[in-house]
CSV table of C-alpha atoms in Angstrom, one decimal:
chain,number,residue,atom,x,y,z
B,1,MET,CA,-5.5,-10.6,-8.6
B,2,GLY,CA,-5.4,-8.8,-5.9
B,3,LYS,CA,-6.4,-9.0,-2.1
B,4,ASN,CA,-8.2,-6.2,-0.3
B,5,LEU,CA,-6.2,-5.7,2.7
B,6,ASP,CA,-6.7,-3.4,6.0
B,7,ARG,CA,-3.3,-3.6,7.9
B,8,VAL,CA,0.0,-4.7,6.9
B,9,GLY,CA,3.1,-4.8,9.0
B,10,TYR,CA,6.9,-6.4,8.9
B,11,ASP,CA,9.7,-5.5,12.0
B,12,ASP,CA,8.7,-1.8,13.4
B,13,PHE,CA,6.6,-0.8,10.1
B,14,ASP,CA,2.4,-1.5,10.5
B,15,LEU,CA,0.2,0.5,8.4
B,16,LYS,CA,-3.7,0.8,8.9
B,17,LEU,CA,-5.1,0.7,5.4
B,18,GLU,CA,-7.7,3.3,5.0
B,19,TYR,CA,-8.2,4.4,1.3
B,20,GLU,CA,-9.8,7.1,1.7
B,21,SER,CA,-9.3,8.5,4.3
B,22,PHE,CA,-5.7,8.7,2.6
B,23,ASP,CA,-5.1,12.2,-0.2
B,24,ASP,CA,-2.9,12.1,-2.8
B,25,ASP,CA,0.4,13.2,-1.1
B,26,GLU,CA,-0.1,10.6,1.2
B,27,LEU,CA,-0.8,8.0,-1.4
B,28,ARG,CA,2.2,8.9,-3.3
B,29,ALA,CA,4.3,8.7,0.1
B,30,LEU,CA,2.6,5.1,1.5
B,31,ILE,CA,3.1,3.8,-2.3
B,32,SER,CA,6.9,4.9,-0.9
B,33,ASP,CA,6.9,3.4,2.5
B,34,VAL,CA,5.7,-0.4,1.4
B,35,ALA,CA,7.7,-0.2,-1.0
B,36,SER,CA,11.0,0.5,0.3
B,37,VAL,CA,9.8,-2.3,2.8
B,38,TRP,CA,9.0,-4.9,0.9
B,39,LEU,CA,12.3,-4.7,-1.2
B,40,GLU,CA,13.6,-5.1,2.8
B,41,CYS,CA,11.1,-8.4,3.5
B,42,ASP,CA,12.5,-12.0,3.8
B,43,ASP,CA,9.4,-13.8,4.6
B,44,ASP,CA,7.4,-14.8,1.8
B,45,ASP,CA,3.9,-14.1,2.6
B,46,THR,CA,4.7,-11.1,3.8
B,47,CYS,CA,6.5,-9.8,1.3
B,48,LYS,CA,2.8,-11.2,-1.1
B,49,GLU,CA,0.9,-8.8,1.6
B,50,LEU,CA,2.9,-6.1,0.9
B,51,LYS,CA,3.2,-6.0,-3.1
B,52,TYR,CA,-0.7,-6.8,-2.4
B,53,ALA,CA,-0.5,-3.3,-0.4
B,54,ILE,CA,1.5,-1.1,-3.0
B,55,VAL,CA,-1.0,-2.1,-5.7
B,56,ASN,CA,-4.4,-1.3,-3.9
B,57,LEU,CA,-2.4,1.6,-2.9
B,58,GLU,CA,-1.2,2.2,-6.7
B,59,LEU,CA,-5.0,1.6,-7.8
B,60,ALA,CA,-6.4,4.1,-5.4
B,61,LEU,CA,-3.8,6.7,-6.2
B,62,GLY,CA,-4.6,5.9,-10.5
B,63,ALA,CA,-9.3,5.6,-9.3
B,64,ARG,CA,-8.8,9.6,-8.1
B,65,ILE,CA,-6.9,10.9,-10.6
B,66,PHE,CA,-9.1,9.6,-12.6
B,67,ASP,CA,-11.5,10.3,-11.1
B,68,GLY,CA,-10.7,13.7,-11.1
B,69,LEU,CA,-10.6,14.5,-15.1
């Protein structure tokens, strides 16, 4: 279903994924940043990793939101 990534990159974009260290606003910004790179990506394997990173960032944000309820 998913893939646990600790780093994702494409061209000039490189992101170390330390989900616990990001606050909610950083997670939201990173989702947008990674999605922008994913839309520009033309390498299938890298696109797949970027998509996994988006999902993992969304899950991390969702877990925090639900944990705070």
